[in-house]
Amino acid sequence: MLVNLREDDELIHLEKTMSDALEIISSGIRDSKYVVAFTGSGISAECGIPTYRGTDGLWKKYNPSIYANISYFLQDPSYYWNFFREVRYPLLKKAKPGKGHLALAEMEADGILRTVITQNIDGLHQEAGSSSVIELHGTTKVIFCMNCSHEYSMDEAYALLMDRCPPLCPECQGNLRPAVVFFGESLDPQVLRAAFQETGKCDFLLVVGSSLVVHPASEIPVAAKKKEASLAIINKERTALDHLADAVIHEEAGRILPQIVQNLKK
Ligand code: NAD
């Protein structure tokens, strides 16, 4: 169990017991007025959805410059749609919210957590019961026509895909795409603005399951620190911003978050 504590602007690395570490983060949350969570694919790894970059990351098998790049998608969407049919759809159909998602939803219901800002595109925070969710990278759960903008569910898109790859819009024969932000595309400025507004308001940012290397998402913890919010990171491995955090726990989200919820109920 690694805990970093920042005292008088000096980062002190301490070996602490699990309960010490949990209490440090829980009391920080308890003393804060506006708590925001920032999540990444690690929180969904426990639900069977692989991360991109971890040891078993998806990008080890699927090249992101083919499967997640907008130029490639526009040139030949069939690669993405094969990936959707073989990998994305079956994983998302099976996945249920994990202990980490449920703990954050409970923190919101208990009036402790204001918003979840997520890089994930799997909709599991909403399924867990979180109502204030900002999806920085969009969602795979909505598919829309690039010609007439008609929207389809994942199931509808999958059914169309069974008939034809790449699938076409039944309304106008336009090309379909998922409502996600591909590499090479900009984030929706309104969504990004909402995320930075929440970050600007928060006095405690709880980062969960992100390597914190994807920009501009990784600017969120940096912006929170600039506003003098406390920053806690719960991630299985080291992240790119551990050095900025007031407390870091290298552990699984589903193991730590429910215990924080229990501590906060005491
Ligand atoms: P990332 O793959 O860069 O990093 C994930 C981090 O999670 C790793 O550092 C890993 O150590 C950690 N991790 C793995 N299992 C964990 C667990 N059980 N508990 C805590 N931490 C755990 O992912 P990222 O930082 O979210 O990168 C961002 C990109 O990945 C985003 O663009 C996002 O859209 C995309 N993505 C989303 C999903 C999803 O929606 N579920 C899945 C894969 C990738």
Tab-separated table of C-alpha atoms and ligand atoms in Angstrom:
chain	number	residue	atom	x	y	z
A	1	MET	CA	0.000	0.000	0.000
A	2	LEU	CA	1.608	3.242	-1.103
A	3	VAL	CA	0.377	6.520	0.244
A	4	ASN	CA	1.824	9.848	-0.746
A	5	LEU	CA	1.112	12.695	1.567
A	6	ARG	CA	1.808	16.291	0.747
A	7	GLU	CA	2.869	18.348	3.734
A	8	ASP	CA	4.101	21.922	3.485
A	9	ASP	CA	4.525	21.451	-0.241
A	10	GLU	CA	6.865	18.524	0.178
A	11	LEU	CA	5.826	15.142	-1.085
A	12	ILE	CA	6.452	12.481	1.506
A	13	HIS	CA	6.225	8.846	0.461
A	14	LEU	CA	5.017	6.722	3.316
A	15	GLU	CA	4.285	3.096	3.741
A	16	LYS	CA	0.987	3.095	5.609
A	17	THR	CA	-1.518	0.509	6.573
A	18	MET	CA	-4.614	0.221	4.414
A	19	SER	CA	-6.859	1.664	7.126
A	20	ASP	CA	-4.564	4.702	7.656
A	21	ALA	CA	-4.631	5.430	3.943
A	22	LEU	CA	-8.380	5.075	3.704
A	23	GLU	CA	-8.895	7.331	6.683
A	24	ILE	CA	-6.670	10.032	5.173
A	25	ILE	CA	-8.774	10.126	2.001
A	26	SER	CA	-12.108	9.705	3.811
A	27	SER	CA	-11.423	12.565	6.205
A	28	GLY	CA	-10.285	14.759	3.300
A	29	ILE	CA	-13.618	14.093	1.580
A	30	ARG	CA	-15.537	14.613	4.826
A	31	ASP	CA	-13.931	18.045	5.289
A	32	SER	CA	-14.667	19.163	1.716
A	33	LYS	CA	-17.696	21.023	0.391
A	34	TYR	CA	-17.620	20.131	-3.287
A	35	VAL	CA	-16.299	16.679	-4.158
A	36	VAL	CA	-15.904	15.611	-7.793
A	37	ALA	CA	-14.713	12.242	-9.136
A	38	PHE	CA	-12.696	11.821	-12.313
A	39	THR	CA	-12.676	8.281	-13.683
A	40	GLY	CA	-10.978	6.276	-16.397
A	41	SER	CA	-11.097	2.812	-17.841
A	42	GLY	CA	-9.571	1.207	-14.704
A	43	ILE	CA	-12.877	1.485	-12.847
A	44	SER	CA	-14.543	-0.608	-15.578
A	45	ALA	CA	-11.716	-3.151	-15.842
A	46	GLU	CA	-13.331	-5.033	-12.947
A	47	CYS	CA	-16.512	-5.327	-15.038
A	48	GLY	CA	-14.700	-7.198	-17.807
A	49	ILE	CA	-14.022	-4.200	-20.065
A	50	PRO	CA	-10.285	-4.103	-20.732
A	51	THR	CA	-8.335	-0.851	-20.397
A	52	TYR	CA	-6.441	0.431	-23.427
A	53	ARG	CA	-2.942	0.654	-22.039
A	54	GLY	CA	-2.659	-1.777	-19.118
A	55	THR	CA	-0.927	-5.159	-19.321
A	56	ASP	CA	-4.035	-6.741	-20.885
A	57	GLY	CA	-4.933	-3.491	-22.654
A	58	LEU	CA	-6.973	-3.575	-25.869
A	59	TRP	CA	-4.303	-1.693	-27.792
A	60	LYS	CA	-1.931	-4.624	-27.376
A	61	LYS	CA	-4.190	-6.458	-29.838
A	62	TYR	CA	-5.962	-3.703	-31.799
A	63	ASN	CA	-3.939	-0.885	-33.289
A	64	PRO	CA	-5.597	2.402	-32.184
A	65	SER	CA	-4.508	4.200	-35.328
A	66	ILE	CA	-6.763	1.787	-37.254
A	67	TYR	CA	-9.590	1.033	-34.841
A	68	ALA	CA	-9.979	4.365	-33.033
A	69	ASN	CA	-8.808	7.002	-35.469
A	70	ILE	CA	-11.259	9.287	-37.254
A	71	SER	CA	-9.270	9.483	-40.521
A	72	TYR	CA	-9.155	5.713	-40.735
A	73	PHE	CA	-12.826	5.430	-39.793
A	74	LEU	CA	-13.874	7.858	-42.538
A	75	GLN	CA	-11.669	6.082	-45.061
A	76	ASP	CA	-12.926	2.582	-44.211
A	77	PRO	CA	-15.494	2.242	-41.396
A	78	SER	CA	-15.622	-1.551	-41.751
A	79	TYR	CA	-12.589	-2.007	-39.440
A	80	TYR	CA	-14.335	-0.190	-36.623
A	81	TRP	CA	-17.637	-1.988	-37.197
A	82	ASN	CA	-15.959	-5.408	-37.212
A	83	PHE	CA	-14.299	-4.425	-33.936
A	84	PHE	CA	-17.703	-3.281	-32.622
A	85	ARG	CA	-19.319	-6.594	-33.612
A	86	GLU	CA	-16.528	-8.866	-32.349
A	87	VAL	CA	-15.279	-6.983	-29.288
A	88	ARG	CA	-17.039	-3.807	-28.204
A	89	TYR	CA	-20.667	-4.927	-28.372
A	90	PRO	CA	-20.273	-8.339	-26.642
A	91	LEU	CA	-18.176	-6.771	-23.843
A	92	LEU	CA	-20.617	-3.933	-23.227
A	93	LYS	CA	-23.686	-6.183	-23.410
A	94	LYS	CA	-22.234	-8.382	-20.672
A	95	ALA	CA	-20.765	-5.682	-18.426
A	96	LYS	CA	-22.588	-4.607	-15.277
A	97	PRO	CA	-21.526	-1.741	-13.008
A	98	GLY	CA	-18.795	-2.773	-10.582
A	99	LYS	CA	-18.228	-2.029	-6.916
A	100	GLY	CA	-16.385	1.171	-7.829
A	101	HIS	CA	-19.277	2.537	-9.938
A	102	LEU	CA	-21.797	1.579	-7.250
A	103	ALA	CA	-19.731	3.230	-4.516
A	104	LEU	CA	-19.576	6.522	-6.446
A	105	ALA	CA	-23.345	6.379	-7.095
A	106	GLU	CA	-23.882	5.842	-3.365
A	107	MET	CA	-21.648	8.818	-2.553
A	108	GLU	CA	-23.833	10.950	-4.820
A	109	ALA	CA	-27.041	9.599	-3.228
A	110	ASP	CA	-25.569	10.368	0.212
A	111	GLY	CA	-25.066	13.988	-0.871
A	112	ILE	CA	-21.254	13.738	-0.778
A	113	LEU	CA	-20.280	13.565	-4.454
A	114	ARG	CA	-21.481	16.264	-6.870
A	115	THR	CA	-20.370	14.989	-10.256
A	116	VAL	CA	-18.505	12.221	-12.003
A	117	ILE	CA	-16.368	13.365	-14.911
A	118	THR	CA	-15.473	10.264	-16.895
A	119	GLN	CA	-13.254	9.372	-19.817
A	120	ASN	CA	-15.212	6.145	-20.200
A	121	ILE	CA	-17.634	5.514	-23.008
A	122	ASP	CA	-19.422	2.524	-21.474
A	123	GLY	CA	-22.349	4.211	-19.642
A	124	LEU	CA	-21.692	2.184	-16.467
A	125	HIS	CA	-21.775	5.171	-14.102
A	126	GLN	CA	-25.335	5.976	-15.175
A	127	GLU	CA	-26.288	2.305	-14.957
A	128	ALA	CA	-24.957	2.266	-11.389
A	129	GLY	CA	-27.275	5.176	-10.520
A	130	SER	CA	-25.031	8.256	-10.865
A	131	SER	CA	-27.136	11.058	-12.293
A	132	SER	CA	-24.576	13.822	-12.685
A	133	VAL	CA	-22.123	12.384	-15.204
A	134	ILE	CA	-20.009	14.260	-17.737
A	135	GLU	CA	-18.794	11.945	-20.491
A	136	LEU	CA	-15.700	13.621	-21.891
A	137	HIS	CA	-15.217	11.115	-24.690
A	138	GLY	CA	-18.886	10.521	-25.500
A	139	THR	CA	-20.675	7.192	-25.358
A	140	THR	CA	-20.723	3.962	-27.337
A	141	LYS	CA	-24.325	3.468	-26.272
A	142	VAL	CA	-25.551	5.945	-28.882
A	143	ILE	CA	-24.980	5.444	-32.597
A	144	PHE	CA	-26.043	8.135	-35.055
A	145	CYS	CA	-26.309	8.745	-38.770
A	146	MET	CA	-23.651	11.077	-40.160
A	147	ASN	CA	-26.174	12.257	-42.786
A	148	CYS	CA	-29.577	12.718	-41.072
A	149	SER	CA	-28.407	12.450	-37.410
A	150	HIS	CA	-31.058	9.831	-36.568
A	151	GLU	CA	-30.012	8.008	-33.381
A	152	TYR	CA	-29.874	4.257	-32.795
A	153	SER	CA	-29.241	2.146	-29.717
A	154	MET	CA	-26.328	-0.285	-29.609
A	155	ASP	CA	-28.750	-3.177	-30.115
A	156	GLU	CA	-30.286	-1.515	-33.198
A	157	ALA	CA	-26.853	-0.831	-34.644
A	158	TYR	CA	-25.815	-4.414	-33.969
A	159	ALA	CA	-28.911	-5.718	-35.777
A	160	LEU	CA	-28.132	-3.490	-38.785
A	161	LEU	CA	-24.535	-4.685	-38.674
A	162	MET	CA	-25.678	-8.285	-38.912
A	163	ASP	CA	-27.217	-7.414	-42.291
A	164	ARG	CA	-24.430	-5.257	-43.646
A	165	CYS	CA	-20.930	-4.113	-42.663
A	166	PRO	CA	-20.508	-1.174	-42.447
A	167	PRO	CA	-24.138	-0.566	-41.422
A	168	LEU	CA	-26.223	2.129	-43.122
A	169	CYS	CA	-28.981	4.327	-41.738
A	170	PRO	CA	-32.387	2.757	-42.639
A	171	GLU	CA	-33.830	6.282	-42.933
A	172	CYS	CA	-31.441	7.759	-45.508
A	173	GLN	CA	-28.684	5.195	-46.260
A	174	GLY	CA	-26.125	7.491	-44.581
A	175	ASN	CA	-23.098	6.115	-42.742
A	176	LEU	CA	-23.456	5.410	-39.028
A	177	ARG	CA	-20.954	6.211	-36.308
A	178	PRO	CA	-20.775	5.861	-32.528
A	179	ALA	CA	-21.197	9.022	-30.422
A	180	VAL	CA	-17.623	8.746	-29.173
A	181	VAL	CA	-14.658	11.017	-29.680
A	182	PHE	CA	-12.195	9.246	-31.970
A	183	PHE	CA	-8.473	9.978	-31.898
A	184	GLY	CA	-7.948	12.907	-34.260
A	185	GLU	CA	-11.228	14.561	-33.201
A	186	SER	CA	-11.708	17.396	-30.734
A	187	LEU	CA	-13.726	16.989	-27.583
A	188	ASP	CA	-17.125	18.684	-27.621
A	189	PRO	CA	-16.295	22.205	-26.315
A	190	GLN	CA	-19.522	22.384	-24.269
A	191	VAL	CA	-18.771	19.088	-22.545
A	192	LEU	CA	-15.193	20.146	-21.911
A	193	ARG	CA	-16.405	23.465	-20.516
A	194	ALA	CA	-18.841	21.721	-18.161
A	195	ALA	CA	-16.009	19.457	-16.958
A	196	PHE	CA	-13.696	22.390	-16.248
A	197	GLN	CA	-16.544	24.284	-14.557
A	198	GLU	CA	-17.068	21.393	-12.146
A	199	THR	CA	-13.317	21.120	-11.650
A	200	GLY	CA	-13.143	24.832	-10.885
A	201	LYS	CA	-15.826	24.445	-8.209
A	202	CYS	CA	-14.415	21.363	-6.502
A	203	ASP	CA	-12.299	21.393	-3.368
A	204	PHE	CA	-11.616	17.650	-3.554
A	205	LEU	CA	-10.945	15.692	-6.736
A	206	LEU	CA	-10.989	11.915	-6.466
A	207	VAL	CA	-9.285	10.306	-9.461
A	208	VAL	CA	-10.074	6.631	-10.046
A	209	GLY	CA	-8.652	4.185	-12.597
A	210	SER	CA	-6.851	6.416	-15.045
A	211	SER	CA	-3.246	6.463	-16.230
A	212	LEU	CA	-3.728	10.243	-16.657
A	213	VAL	CA	-1.835	10.371	-19.925
A	214	VAL	CA	-4.667	11.275	-22.360
A	215	HIS	CA	-4.996	15.015	-23.105
A	216	PRO	CA	-6.897	17.212	-22.503
A	217	ALA	CA	-8.565	14.948	-19.921
A	218	SER	CA	-5.406	14.769	-17.851
A	219	GLU	CA	-5.517	18.558	-17.511
A	220	ILE	CA	-8.433	18.131	-15.098
A	221	PRO	CA	-6.380	17.041	-12.072
A	222	VAL	CA	-3.836	19.746	-12.925
A	223	ALA	CA	-6.593	22.383	-13.028
A	224	ALA	CA	-8.000	21.135	-9.698
A	225	LYS	CA	-4.582	21.474	-8.047
A	226	LYS	CA	-4.149	24.991	-9.473
A	227	LYS	CA	-7.429	25.900	-7.728
A	228	GLU	CA	-5.972	24.434	-4.532
A	229	ALA	CA	-8.339	21.490	-4.373
A	230	SER	CA	-7.117	18.347	-2.651
A	231	LEU	CA	-6.254	15.557	-5.081
A	232	ALA	CA	-6.463	11.849	-4.302
A	233	ILE	CA	-5.603	9.162	-6.850
A	234	ILE	CA	-6.738	5.549	-6.635
A	235	ASN	CA	-5.158	3.543	-9.429
A	236	LYS	CA	-3.704	0.074	-9.699
A	237	GLU	CA	-0.406	1.341	-11.080
A	238	ARG	CA	1.557	4.583	-10.942
A	239	THR	CA	-0.002	7.424	-12.932
A	240	ALA	CA	1.565	10.322	-14.776
A	241	LEU	CA	0.349	12.725	-12.064
A	242	ASP	CA	1.056	10.869	-8.820
A	243	HIS	CA	3.601	13.558	-7.958
A	244	LEU	CA	0.823	16.189	-7.851
A	245	ALA	CA	-1.491	14.265	-5.544
A	246	ASP	CA	-2.019	14.739	-1.839
A	247	ALA	CA	-2.746	11.054	-1.431
A	248	VAL	CA	-2.208	8.116	-3.768
A	249	ILE	CA	-3.320	4.542	-3.287
A	250	HIS	CA	-2.137	1.935	-5.764
A	251	GLU	CA	-4.969	-0.536	-5.463
A	252	GLU	CA	-8.106	-1.688	-7.243
A	253	ALA	CA	-11.035	0.728	-7.287
A	254	GLY	CA	-13.586	-1.923	-6.307
A	255	ARG	CA	-11.573	-2.718	-3.213
A	256	ILE	CA	-11.013	0.858	-2.018
A	257	LEU	CA	-14.116	2.890	-2.943
A	258	PRO	CA	-16.673	0.800	-0.981
A	259	GLN	CA	-14.477	1.162	2.103
A	260	ILE	CA	-14.353	4.937	1.671
A	261	VAL	CA	-18.175	4.943	1.460
A	262	GLN	CA	-18.338	2.925	4.690
A	263	ASN	CA	-15.904	5.305	6.420
A	264	LEU	CA	-18.012	8.290	5.357
A	265	LYS	CA	-21.154	6.746	6.857
A	266	LYS	CA	-19.515	6.444	10.329
B	1	NAD	P1	-5.787	3.837	-19.492
B	1	NAD	O1	-5.934	2.514	-20.157
B	1	NAD	O2	-4.782	4.789	-20.014
B	1	NAD	O3	-5.422	3.608	-17.924
B	1	NAD	C1	-6.190	2.794	-17.103
B	1	NAD	C2	-5.540	2.723	-15.731
B	1	NAD	O4	-6.414	1.966	-14.882
B	1	NAD	C3	-4.181	1.997	-15.720
B	1	NAD	O5	-3.200	2.877	-15.182
B	1	NAD	C4	-4.416	0.802	-14.803
B	1	NAD	O6	-3.332	0.590	-13.908
B	1	NAD	C5	-5.617	1.202	-14.006
B	1	NAD	N1	-6.440	0.098	-13.531
B	1	NAD	C6	-6.689	-1.103	-14.121
B	1	NAD	N2	-7.540	-1.828	-13.377
B	1	NAD	C7	-7.847	-1.063	-12.297
B	1	NAD	C8	-8.685	-1.263	-11.179
B	1	NAD	N3	-9.382	-2.390	-11.015
B	1	NAD	N4	-8.784	-0.268	-10.264
B	1	NAD	C9	-8.067	0.883	-10.412
B	1	NAD	N5	-7.247	1.115	-11.449
B	1	NAD	C10	-7.149	0.159	-12.389
B	1	NAD	O7	-7.225	4.437	-19.408
B	1	NAD	P2	-7.657	5.933	-19.248
B	1	NAD	O8	-6.724	6.713	-18.407
B	1	NAD	O9	-9.115	5.917	-18.949
B	1	NAD	O10	-7.387	6.378	-20.761
B	1	NAD	C11	-8.237	7.007	-21.322
B	1	NAD	C12	-8.887	6.410	-22.590
B	1	NAD	O11	-9.338	5.066	-22.528
B	1	NAD	C13	-10.088	7.215	-22.742
B	1	NAD	O12	-10.034	7.784	-24.000
B	1	NAD	C14	-11.288	6.265	-22.638
B	1	NAD	O13	-12.291	6.733	-23.486
B	1	NAD	C15	-10.700	4.998	-23.080
B	1	NAD	N6	-11.284	3.718	-22.650
B	1	NAD	C16	-12.543	3.607	-22.110
B	1	NAD	C17	-13.034	2.372	-21.745
B	1	NAD	C18	-14.400	2.284	-21.144
B	1	NAD	O14	-15.287	3.057	-21.476
B	1	NAD	N7	-14.616	1.332	-20.226
B	1	NAD	C19	-12.255	1.231	-21.902
B	1	NAD	C20	-10.977	1.371	-22.461
B	1	NAD	C21	-10.496	2.626	-22.818
